[in-house]
């Protein structure tokens, strides 16, 4: 399925609300991604993406059929992690299983490696999130390890996985 990655615009808020207000998505992400997800949450997220874009992070809307249906971002490390970036992403449930996210990850990684002095991109999906792990594997990431009982989400301890992609 065709999609476009582009910078966020304030008018994306209503579209994001439509897809982000989903308990399944929130269950697979950090607690900073709320459920229920409100229009104010969408506006605040987009505002933060616009204001913080550039030196410390790169975030893009994932547009499907002209509507913002998800998000992908790279968040650059500091101090001894200044050559690393953390990848985060989500996509509206109607578009799962269509190869969109794997291709979005590939495009974003190519862009960040070409434009920034980054040597390592990593992601840390919950171990039980097989779909997200598959996205990373299809995009060329390597599983570096399982972090046992590293995540506390919805009253439960869960394992997470460390995946990475190196410039070389």
GROMACS .gro file of N, CA and C in nm:
model
  504
    1UNK      N    1   0.083  -0.118   0.000
    1UNK     CA    2   0.000   0.000   0.000
    1UNK      C    3   0.088   0.125   0.000
    2UNK      N    4   0.049   0.224  -0.076
    2UNK     CA    5   0.125   0.349  -0.085
    2UNK      C    6   0.104   0.435   0.039
    3UNK      N    7   0.211   0.503   0.078
    3UNK     CA    8   0.206   0.596   0.190
    3UNK      C    9   0.314   0.700   0.172
    4UNK      N   10   0.305   0.806   0.250
    4UNK     CA   11   0.402   0.915   0.244
    4UNK      C   12   0.446   0.947   0.387
    5UNK      N   13   0.574   0.976   0.404
    5UNK     CA   14   0.624   1.030   0.531
    5UNK      C   15   0.643   1.180   0.511
    6UNK      N   16   0.586   1.259   0.600
    6UNK     CA   17   0.606   1.404   0.591
    6UNK      C   18   0.604   1.466   0.729
    7UNK      N   19   0.654   1.589   0.735
    7UNK     CA   20   0.654   1.662   0.862
    7UNK      C   21   0.511   1.682   0.909
    8UNK      N   22   0.497   1.691   1.039
    8UNK     CA   23   0.366   1.710   1.101
    8UNK      C   24   0.311   1.848   1.073
    9UNK      N   25   0.179   1.856   1.064
    9UNK     CA   26   0.108   1.982   1.049
    9UNK      C   27  -0.004   1.986   1.154
   10UNK      N   28  -0.036   2.104   1.206
   10UNK     CA   29  -0.142   2.112   1.308
   10UNK      C   30  -0.275   2.050   1.262
   11UNK      N   31  -0.303   2.060   1.134
   11UNK     CA   32  -0.431   2.006   1.085
   11UNK      C   33  -0.436   1.852   1.083
   12UNK      N   34  -0.328   1.785   1.120
   12UNK     CA   35  -0.327   1.639   1.129
   12UNK      C   36  -0.395   1.587   1.255
   13UNK      N   37  -0.427   1.674   1.348
   13UNK     CA   38  -0.476   1.631   1.479
   13UNK      C   39  -0.602   1.545   1.472
   14UNK      N   40  -0.702   1.586   1.396
   14UNK     CA   41  -0.827   1.509   1.389
   14UNK      C   42  -0.804   1.370   1.332
   15UNK      N   43  -0.719   1.360   1.232
   15UNK     CA   44  -0.689   1.231   1.170
   15UNK      C   45  -0.616   1.140   1.269
   16UNK      N   46  -0.518   1.196   1.339
   16UNK     CA   47  -0.444   1.117   1.436
   16UNK      C   48  -0.536   1.067   1.546
   17UNK      N   49  -0.626   1.153   1.591
   17UNK     CA   50  -0.720   1.112   1.695
   17UNK      C   51  -0.799   0.988   1.650
   18UNK      N   52  -0.842   0.986   1.526
   18UNK     CA   53  -0.920   0.874   1.473
   18UNK      C   54  -0.847   0.741   1.489
   19UNK      N   55  -0.716   0.741   1.466
   19UNK     CA   56  -0.639   0.616   1.470
   19UNK      C   57  -0.571   0.590   1.605
   20UNK      N   58  -0.531   0.695   1.675
   20UNK     CA   59  -0.455   0.679   1.799
   20UNK      C   60  -0.542   0.637   1.917
   21UNK      N   61  -0.669   0.668   1.913
   21UNK     CA   62  -0.757   0.633   2.025
   21UNK      C   63  -0.794   0.485   2.017
   22UNK      N   64  -0.695   0.400   2.042
   22UNK     CA   65  -0.710   0.256   2.025
   22UNK      C   66  -0.634   0.187   2.137
   23UNK      N   67  -0.705   0.111   2.217
   23UNK     CA   68  -0.645   0.045   2.332
   23UNK      C   69  -0.533  -0.052   2.291
   24UNK      N   70  -0.545  -0.116   2.176
   24UNK     CA   71  -0.442  -0.210   2.130
   24UNK      C   72  -0.310  -0.137   2.102
   25UNK      N   73  -0.319  -0.017   2.046
   25UNK     CA   74  -0.198   0.060   2.019
   25UNK      C   75  -0.135   0.106   2.150
   26UNK      N   76  -0.217   0.162   2.238
   26UNK     CA   77  -0.165   0.210   2.367
   26UNK      C   78  -0.101   0.098   2.447
   27UNK      N   79  -0.155  -0.023   2.439
   27UNK     CA   80  -0.102  -0.136   2.516
   27UNK      C   81   0.039  -0.175   2.473
   28UNK      N   82   0.077  -0.139   2.351
   28UNK     CA   83   0.209  -0.177   2.298
   28UNK      C   84   0.311  -0.066   2.308
   29UNK      N   85   0.271   0.048   2.364
   29UNK     CA   86   0.361   0.164   2.371
   29UNK      C   87   0.384   0.206   2.516
   30UNK      N   88   0.478   0.296   2.534
   30UNK     CA   89   0.506   0.349   2.667
   30UNK      C   90   0.386   0.426   2.721
   31UNK      N   91   0.385   0.445   2.850
   31UNK     CA   92   0.271   0.511   2.915
   31UNK      C   93   0.252   0.656   2.871
   32UNK      N   94   0.350   0.715   2.807
   32UNK     CA   95   0.335   0.851   2.756
   32UNK      C   96   0.228   0.858   2.646
   33UNK      N   97   0.196   0.743   2.587
   33UNK     CA   98   0.091   0.735   2.486
   33UNK      C   99  -0.036   0.695   2.559
   34UNK      N  100  -0.128   0.789   2.578
   34UNK     CA  101  -0.242   0.763   2.665
   34UNK      C  102  -0.356   0.686   2.597
   35UNK      N  103  -0.439   0.628   2.681
   35UNK     CA  104  -0.569   0.575   2.636
   35UNK      C  105  -0.668   0.602   2.747
   36UNK      N  106  -0.780   0.667   2.719
   36UNK     CA  107  -0.819   0.715   2.586
   36UNK      C  108  -0.728   0.828   2.537
   37UNK      N  109  -0.721   0.841   2.406
   37UNK     CA  110  -0.639   0.943   2.338
   37UNK      C  111  -0.735   1.052   2.292
   38UNK      N  112  -0.710   1.175   2.335
   38UNK     CA  113  -0.802   1.285   2.307
   38UNK      C  114  -0.750   1.376   2.198
   39UNK      N  115  -0.835   1.465   2.152
   39UNK     CA  116  -0.793   1.565   2.054
   39UNK      C  117  -0.683   1.652   2.112
   40UNK      N  118  -0.692   1.684   2.241
   40UNK     CA  119  -0.587   1.764   2.305
   40UNK      C  120  -0.454   1.688   2.307
   41UNK      N  121  -0.458   1.556   2.327
   41UNK     CA  122  -0.336   1.474   2.321
   41UNK      C  123  -0.274   1.483   2.182
   42UNK      N  124  -0.358   1.473   2.079
   42UNK     CA  125  -0.310   1.480   1.941
   42UNK      C  126  -0.247   1.615   1.913
   43UNK      N  127  -0.313   1.722   1.953
   43UNK     CA  128  -0.260   1.857   1.931
   43UNK      C  129  -0.128   1.877   2.004
   44UNK      N  130  -0.119   1.832   2.128
   44UNK     CA  131   0.004   1.846   2.206
   44UNK      C  132   0.118   1.766   2.143
   45UNK      N  133   0.089   1.645   2.096
   45UNK     CA  134   0.192   1.563   2.033
   45UNK      C  135   0.244   1.631   1.907
   46UNK      N  136   0.154   1.678   1.823
   46UNK     CA  137   0.196   1.742   1.698
   46UNK      C  138   0.276   1.868   1.727
   47UNK      N  139   0.231   1.946   1.823
   47UNK     CA  140   0.303   2.068   1.861
   47UNK      C  141   0.445   2.034   1.906
   48UNK      N  142   0.460   1.930   1.988
   48UNK     CA  143   0.592   1.889   2.034
   48UNK      C  144   0.679   1.842   1.918
   49UNK      N  145   0.621   1.768   1.824
   49UNK     CA  146   0.698   1.722   1.707
   49UNK      C  147   0.749   1.840   1.625
   50UNK      N  148   0.665   1.940   1.607
   50UNK     CA  149   0.703   2.057   1.528
   50UNK      C  150   0.810   2.138   1.602
   51UNK      N  151   0.789   2.162   1.731
   51UNK     CA  152   0.881   2.246   1.808
   51UNK      C  153   1.017   2.181   1.832
   52UNK      N  154   1.020   2.050   1.852
   52UNK     CA  155   1.144   1.980   1.886
   52UNK      C  156   1.216   1.921   1.765
   53UNK      N  157   1.157   1.932   1.648
   53UNK     CA  158   1.217   1.874   1.528
   53UNK      C  159   1.351   1.938   1.496
   54UNK      N  160   1.439   1.859   1.437
   54UNK     CA  161   1.568   1.914   1.395
   54UNK      C  162   1.686   1.846   1.458
   55UNK      N  163   1.746   1.912   1.557
   55UNK     CA  164   1.872   1.864   1.613
   55UNK      C  165   1.859   1.739   1.701
   56UNK      N  166   1.754   1.729   1.781
   56UNK     CA  167   1.745   1.620   1.878
   56UNK      C  168   1.645   1.512   1.841
   57UNK      N  169   1.561   1.539   1.743
   57UNK     CA  170   1.466   1.437   1.700
   57UNK      C  171   1.416   1.466   1.559
   58UNK      N  172   1.372   1.359   1.494
   58UNK     CA  173   1.308   1.369   1.363
   58UNK      C  174   1.180   1.288   1.374
   59UNK      N  175   1.067   1.352   1.355
   59UNK     CA  176   0.939   1.281   1.358
   59UNK      C  177   0.864   1.309   1.230
   60UNK      N  178   0.791   1.209   1.185
   60UNK     CA  179   0.714   1.221   1.062
   60UNK      C  180   0.576   1.158   1.080
   61UNK      N  181   0.479   1.221   1.015
   61UNK     CA  182   0.347   1.162   1.003
   61UNK      C  183   0.352   1.056   0.894
   62UNK      N  184   0.280   0.949   0.914
   62UNK     CA  185   0.266   0.846   0.811
   62UNK      C  186   0.129   0.870   0.748
   63UNK      N  187   0.130   0.916   0.623
   63UNK     CA  188   0.005   0.947   0.553
   63UNK      C  189  -0.037   0.832   0.464
   64UNK      N  190  -0.158   0.785   0.486
   64UNK     CA  191  -0.218   0.680   0.402
   64UNK      C  192  -0.346   0.739   0.346
   65UNK      N  193  -0.360   0.734   0.214
   65UNK     CA  194  -0.476   0.793   0.148
   65UNK      C  195  -0.495   0.940   0.186
   66UNK      N  196  -0.383   1.010   0.204
   66UNK     CA  197  -0.387   1.153   0.234
   66UNK      C  198  -0.415   1.190   0.378
   67UNK      N  199  -0.430   1.089   0.467
   67UNK     CA  200  -0.461   1.117   0.607
   67UNK      C  201  -0.350   1.063   0.698
   68UNK      N  202  -0.319   1.138   0.804
   68UNK     CA  203  -0.220   1.094   0.901
   68UNK      C  204  -0.275   0.973   0.975
   69UNK      N  205  -0.211   0.858   0.954
   69UNK     CA  206  -0.260   0.732   1.010
   69UNK      C  207  -0.162   0.672   1.110
   70UNK      N  208  -0.051   0.741   1.136
   70UNK     CA  209   0.048   0.690   1.228
   70UNK      C  210   0.164   0.784   1.240
   71UNK      N  211   0.263   0.742   1.315
   71UNK     CA  212   0.379   0.827   1.342
   71UNK      C  213   0.506   0.742   1.347
   72UNK      N  214   0.616   0.803   1.309
   72UNK     CA  215   0.748   0.740   1.322
   72UNK      C  216   0.846   0.849   1.362
   73UNK      N  217   0.937   0.814   1.452
   73UNK     CA  218   1.031   0.914   1.499
   73UNK      C  219   1.164   0.855   1.541
   74UNK      N  220   1.266   0.940   1.532
   74UNK     CA  221   1.400   0.907   1.581
   74UNK      C  222   1.434   1.010   1.688
   75UNK      N  223   1.484   0.960   1.799
   75UNK     CA  224   1.515   1.046   1.912
   75UNK      C  225   1.663   1.025   1.946
   76UNK      N  226   1.742   1.131   1.926
   76UNK     CA  227   1.887   1.122   1.935
   76UNK      C  228   1.936   1.122   2.078
   77UNK      N  229   2.034   1.036   2.103
   77UNK     CA  230   2.092   1.025   2.237
   77UNK      C  231   2.183   1.141   2.270
   78UNK      N  232   2.219   1.147   2.396
   78UNK     CA  233   2.312   1.248   2.446
   78UNK      C  234   2.424   1.180   2.523
   79UNK      N  235   2.521   1.260   2.563
   79UNK     CA  236   2.633   1.212   2.644
   79UNK      C  237   2.701   1.096   2.571
   80UNK      N  238   2.722   0.984   2.636
   80UNK     CA  239   2.792   0.872   2.572
   80UNK      C  240   2.707   0.804   2.465
   81UNK      N  241   2.578   0.841   2.455
   81UNK     CA  242   2.488   0.784   2.355
   81UNK      C  243   2.466   0.878   2.237
   82UNK      N  244   2.555   0.976   2.218
   82UNK     CA  245   2.535   1.077   2.114
   82UNK      C  246   2.541   1.021   1.972
   83UNK      N  247   2.592   0.902   1.953
   83UNK     CA  248   2.597   0.841   1.820
   83UNK      C  249   2.483   0.741   1.798
   84UNK      N  250   2.386   0.740   1.890
   84UNK     CA  251   2.273   0.649   1.882
   84UNK      C  252   2.142   0.726   1.873
   85UNK      N  253   2.043   0.663   1.815
   85UNK     CA  254   1.908   0.719   1.808
   85UNK      C  255   1.808   0.608   1.837
   86UNK      N  256   1.705   0.642   1.912
   86UNK     CA  257   1.598   0.546   1.940
   86UNK      C  258   1.485   0.566   1.842
   87UNK      N  259   1.438   0.457   1.786
   87UNK     CA  260   1.327   0.458   1.691
   87UNK      C  261   1.198   0.425   1.764
   88UNK      N  262   1.094   0.502   1.734
   88UNK     CA  263   0.962   0.473   1.786
   88UNK      C  264   0.859   0.488   1.676
   89UNK      N  265   0.750   0.412   1.683
   89UNK     CA  266   0.650   0.419   1.577
   89UNK      C  267   0.519   0.357   1.622
   90UNK      N  268   0.414   0.394   1.553
   90UNK     CA  269   0.283   0.329   1.565
   90UNK      C  270   0.205   0.357   1.438
   91UNK      N  271   0.107   0.272   1.413
   91UNK     CA  272   0.025   0.283   1.292
   91UNK      C  273  -0.118   0.245   1.325
   92UNK      N  274  -0.214   0.313   1.265
   92UNK     CA  275  -0.354   0.282   1.287
   92UNK      C  276  -0.387   0.138   1.250
   93UNK      N  277  -0.471   0.076   1.331
   93UNK     CA  278  -0.503  -0.066   1.315
   93UNK      C  279  -0.555  -0.104   1.176
   94UNK      N  280  -0.633  -0.020   1.107
   94UNK     CA  281  -0.679  -0.062   0.974
   94UNK      C  282  -0.566  -0.088   0.873
   95UNK      N  283  -0.445  -0.042   0.905
   95UNK     CA  284  -0.333  -0.053   0.811
   95UNK      C  285  -0.229  -0.157   0.854
   96UNK      N  286  -0.256  -0.230   0.961
   96UNK     CA  287  -0.164  -0.333   1.006
   96UNK      C  288  -0.155  -0.445   0.903
   97UNK      N  289  -0.036  -0.505   0.895
   97UNK     CA  290  -0.017  -0.623   0.811
   97UNK      C  291  -0.007  -0.594   0.663
   98UNK      N  292   0.014  -0.468   0.625
   98UNK     CA  293   0.021  -0.433   0.483
   98UNK      C  294   0.161  -0.389   0.440
   99UNK      N  295   0.260  -0.406   0.528
   99UNK     CA  296   0.397  -0.372   0.493
   99UNK      C  297   0.432  -0.224   0.506
  100UNK      N  298   0.337  -0.143   0.548
  100UNK     CA  299   0.361   0.001   0.557
  100UNK      C  300   0.469   0.032   0.659
  101UNK      N  301   0.457  -0.024   0.778
  101UNK     CA  302   0.551   0.015   0.883
  101UNK      C  303   0.693  -0.033   0.854
  102UNK      N  304   0.709  -0.154   0.802
  102UNK     CA  305   0.844  -0.200   0.769
  102UNK      C  306   0.910  -0.107   0.668
  103UNK      N  307   0.836  -0.066   0.568
  103UNK     CA  308   0.891   0.026   0.468
  103UNK      C  309   0.916   0.164   0.528
  104UNK      N  310   0.829   0.210   0.617
  104UNK     CA  311   0.849   0.339   0.682
  104UNK      C  312   0.977   0.337   0.766
  105UNK      N  313   1.001   0.228   0.836
  105UNK     CA  314   1.122   0.214   0.917
  105UNK      C  315   1.245   0.217   0.826
  106UNK      N  316   1.242   0.145   0.715
  106UNK     CA  317   1.354   0.144   0.621
  106UNK      C  318   1.382   0.286   0.570
  107UNK      N  319   1.279   0.355   0.527
  107UNK     CA  320   1.296   0.492   0.475
  107UNK      C  321   1.352   0.586   0.582
  108UNK      N  322   1.298   0.577   0.702
  108UNK     CA  323   1.343   0.668   0.808
  108UNK      C  324   1.487   0.640   0.846
  109UNK      N  325   1.525   0.514   0.854
  109UNK     CA  326   1.663   0.480   0.888
  109UNK      C  327   1.760   0.530   0.781
  110UNK      N  328   1.726   0.511   0.655
  110UNK     CA  329   1.811   0.561   0.546
  110UNK      C  330   1.828   0.712   0.558
  111UNK      N  331   1.719   0.782   0.583
  111UNK     CA  332   1.723   0.928   0.595
  111UNK      C  333   1.813   0.971   0.711
  112UNK      N  334   1.796   0.910   0.827
  112UNK     CA  335   1.874   0.950   0.945
  112UNK      C  336   2.022   0.917   0.925
  113UNK      N  337   2.054   0.801   0.872
  113UNK     CA  338   2.195   0.767   0.848
  113UNK      C  339   2.257   0.862   0.746
  114UNK      N  340   2.182   0.906   0.648
  114UNK     CA  341   2.236   0.996   0.545
  114UNK      C  342   2.254   1.139   0.596
  115UNK      N  343   2.166   1.184   0.683
  115UNK     CA  344   2.164   1.325   0.723
  115UNK      C  345   2.235   1.354   0.856
  116UNK      N  346   2.245   1.256   0.944
  116UNK     CA  347   2.297   1.279   1.079
  116UNK      C  348   2.418   1.190   1.107
  117UNK      N  349   2.499   1.232   1.201
  117UNK     CA  350   2.618   1.159   1.242
  117UNK      C  351   2.579   1.055   1.347
  118UNK      N  352   2.501   0.958   1.305
  118UNK     CA  353   2.451   0.852   1.392
  118UNK      C  354   2.509   0.720   1.344
  119UNK      N  355   2.553   0.636   1.437
  119UNK     CA  356   2.610   0.506   1.402
  119UNK      C  357   2.517   0.390   1.433
  120UNK      N  358   2.419   0.413   1.523
  120UNK     CA  359   2.334   0.303   1.569
  120UNK      C  360   2.192   0.353   1.590
  121UNK      N  361   2.097   0.279   1.539
  121UNK     CA  362   1.955   0.306   1.563
  121UNK      C  363   1.901   0.184   1.636
  122UNK      N  364   1.831   0.209   1.746
  122UNK     CA  365   1.777   0.097   1.823
  122UNK      C  366   1.629   0.115   1.851
  123UNK      N  367   1.564   0.005   1.880
  123UNK     CA  368   1.423   0.005   1.918
  123UNK      C  369   1.405  -0.101   2.025
  124UNK      N  370   1.306  -0.080   2.112
  124UNK     CA  371   1.286  -0.169   2.225
  124UNK      C  372   1.139  -0.210   2.238
  125UNK      N  373   1.090  -0.293   2.146
  125UNK     CA  374   0.950  -0.337   2.157
  125UNK      C  375   0.931  -0.434   2.274
  126UNK      N  376   0.808  -0.440   2.323
  126UNK     CA  377   0.775  -0.539   2.424
  126UNK      C  378   0.790  -0.676   2.359
  127UNK      N  379   0.841  -0.772   2.434
  127UNK     CA  380   0.870  -0.905   2.380
  127UNK      C  381   0.747  -0.971   2.319
  128UNK      N  382   0.631  -0.948   2.377
  128UNK     CA  383   0.510  -1.010   2.327
  128UNK      C  384   0.452  -0.944   2.203
  129UNK      N  385   0.510  -0.835   2.160
  129UNK     CA  386   0.460  -0.763   2.042
  129UNK      C  387   0.530  -0.820   1.918
  130UNK      N  388   0.483  -0.937   1.875
  130UNK     CA  389   0.546  -1.005   1.761
  130UNK      C  390   0.539  -0.922   1.633
  131UNK      N  391   0.432  -0.848   1.613
  131UNK     CA  392   0.419  -0.768   1.491
  131UNK      C  393   0.527  -0.661   1.485
  132UNK      N  394   0.551  -0.593   1.595
  132UNK     CA  395   0.653  -0.489   1.596
  132UNK      C  396   0.793  -0.549   1.580
  133UNK      N  397   0.815  -0.661   1.642
  133UNK     CA  398   0.944  -0.728   1.627
  133UNK      C  399   0.967  -0.769   1.482
  134UNK      N  400   0.862  -0.816   1.417
  134UNK     CA  401   0.872  -0.855   1.275
  134UNK      C  402   0.901  -0.735   1.187
  135UNK      N  403   0.839  -0.621   1.217
  135UNK     CA  404   0.868  -0.497   1.143
  135UNK      C  405   1.018  -0.469   1.146
  136UNK      N  406   1.076  -0.475   1.264
  136UNK     CA  407   1.219  -0.446   1.278
  136UNK      C  408   1.305  -0.548   1.205
  137UNK      N  409   1.269  -0.674   1.216
  137UNK     CA  410   1.346  -0.779   1.148
  137UNK      C  411   1.340  -0.761   0.996
  138UNK      N  412   1.223  -0.730   0.943
  138UNK     CA  413   1.209  -0.706   0.799
  138UNK      C  414   1.288  -0.584   0.754
  139UNK      N  415   1.310  -0.490   0.844
  139UNK     CA  416   1.385  -0.369   0.812
  139UNK      C  417   1.535  -0.386   0.833
  140UNK      N  418   1.579  -0.506   0.869
  140UNK     CA  419   1.722  -0.533   0.882
  140UNK      C  420   1.779  -0.519   1.021
  141UNK      N  421   1.696  -0.497   1.121
  141UNK     CA  422   1.745  -0.486   1.259
  141UNK      C  423   1.781  -0.625   1.313
  142UNK      N  424   1.876  -0.626   1.406
  142UNK     CA  425   1.921  -0.749   1.471
  142UNK      C  426   1.876  -0.749   1.616
  143UNK      N  427   1.823  -0.862   1.661
  143UNK     CA  428   1.789  -0.878   1.801
  143UNK      C  429   1.918  -0.892   1.880
  144UNK      N  430   1.942  -0.798   1.971
  144UNK     CA  431   2.064  -0.802   2.053
  144UNK      C  432   2.042  -0.870   2.186
  145UNK      N  433   1.918  -0.875   2.230
  145UNK     CA  434   1.892  -0.942   2.357
  145UNK      C  435   1.752  -0.917   2.407
  146UNK      N  436   1.715  -0.996   2.507
  146UNK     CA  437   1.586  -0.981   2.574
  146UNK      C  438   1.614  -0.927   2.714
  147UNK      N  439   1.545  -0.820   2.748
  147UNK     CA  440   1.559  -0.758   2.879
  147UNK      C  441   1.445  -0.811   2.966
  148UNK      N  442   1.479  -0.898   3.058
  148UNK     CA  443   1.377  -0.967   3.137
  148UNK      C  444   1.311  -0.874   3.239
  149UNK      N  445   1.179  -0.879   3.244
  149UNK     CA  446   1.098  -0.800   3.339
  149UNK      C  447   1.139  -0.653   3.340
  150UNK      N  448   1.164  -0.598   3.224
  150UNK     CA  449   1.213  -0.461   3.213
  150UNK      C  450   1.103  -0.357   3.198
  151UNK      N  451   0.981  -0.401   3.169
  151UNK     CA  452   0.871  -0.309   3.141
  151UNK      C  453   0.757  -0.338   3.237
  152UNK      N  454   0.702  -0.232   3.295
  152UNK     CA  455   0.583  -0.245   3.379
  152UNK      C  456   0.472  -0.171   3.310
  153UNK      N  457   0.376  -0.244   3.254
  153UNK     CA  458   0.269  -0.186   3.175
  153UNK      C  459   0.137  -0.250   3.216
  154UNK      N  460   0.038  -0.167   3.241
  154UNK     CA  461  -0.095  -0.214   3.278
  154UNK      C  462  -0.092  -0.315   3.393
  155UNK      N  463  -0.010  -0.285   3.493
  155UNK     CA  464  -0.005  -0.369   3.613
  155UNK      C  465   0.071  -0.499   3.599
  156UNK      N  466   0.145  -0.515   3.487
  156UNK     CA  467   0.218  -0.640   3.465
  156UNK      C  468   0.362  -0.614   3.426
  157UNK      N  469   0.453  -0.694   3.478
  157UNK     CA  470   0.591  -0.690   3.431
  157UNK      C  471   0.600  -0.769   3.302
  158UNK      N  472   0.674  -0.714   3.207
  158UNK     CA  473   0.693  -0.778   3.077
  158UNK      C  474   0.840  -0.770   3.037
  159UNK      N  475   0.880  -0.861   2.951
  159UNK     CA  476   1.012  -0.853   2.891
  159UNK      C  477   1.006  -0.755   2.774
  160UNK      N  478   1.120  -0.697   2.742
  160UNK     CA  479   1.132  -0.618   2.620
  160UNK      C  480   1.252  -0.671   2.542
  161UNK      N  481   1.260  -0.632   2.416
  161UNK     CA  482   1.368  -0.680   2.330
  161UNK      C  483   1.448  -0.560   2.280
  162UNK      N  484   1.577  -0.576   2.274
  162UNK     CA  485   1.664  -0.472   2.220
  162UNK      C  486   1.703  -0.512   2.078
  163UNK      N  487   1.660  -0.429   1.984
  163UNK     CA  488   1.695  -0.446   1.842
  163UNK      C  489   1.780  -0.328   1.800
  164UNK      N  490   1.873  -0.352   1.709
  164UNK     CA  491   1.956  -0.242   1.659
  164UNK      C  492   1.992  -0.261   1.513
  165UNK      N  493   2.016  -0.149   1.449
  165UNK     CA  494   2.064  -0.144   1.312
  165UNK      C  495   2.186  -0.053   1.313
  166UNK      N  496   2.297  -0.101   1.260
  166UNK     CA  497   2.421  -0.022   1.257
  166UNK      C  498   2.440   0.038   1.119
  167UNK      N  499   2.505   0.153   1.116
  167UNK     CA  500   2.535   0.219   0.988
  167UNK      C  501   2.616   0.126   0.899
  168UNK      N  502   2.714   0.058   0.953
  168UNK     CA  503   2.800  -0.030   0.873
  168UNK      C  504   2.733  -0.160   0.841
   0.00000   0.00000   0.00000
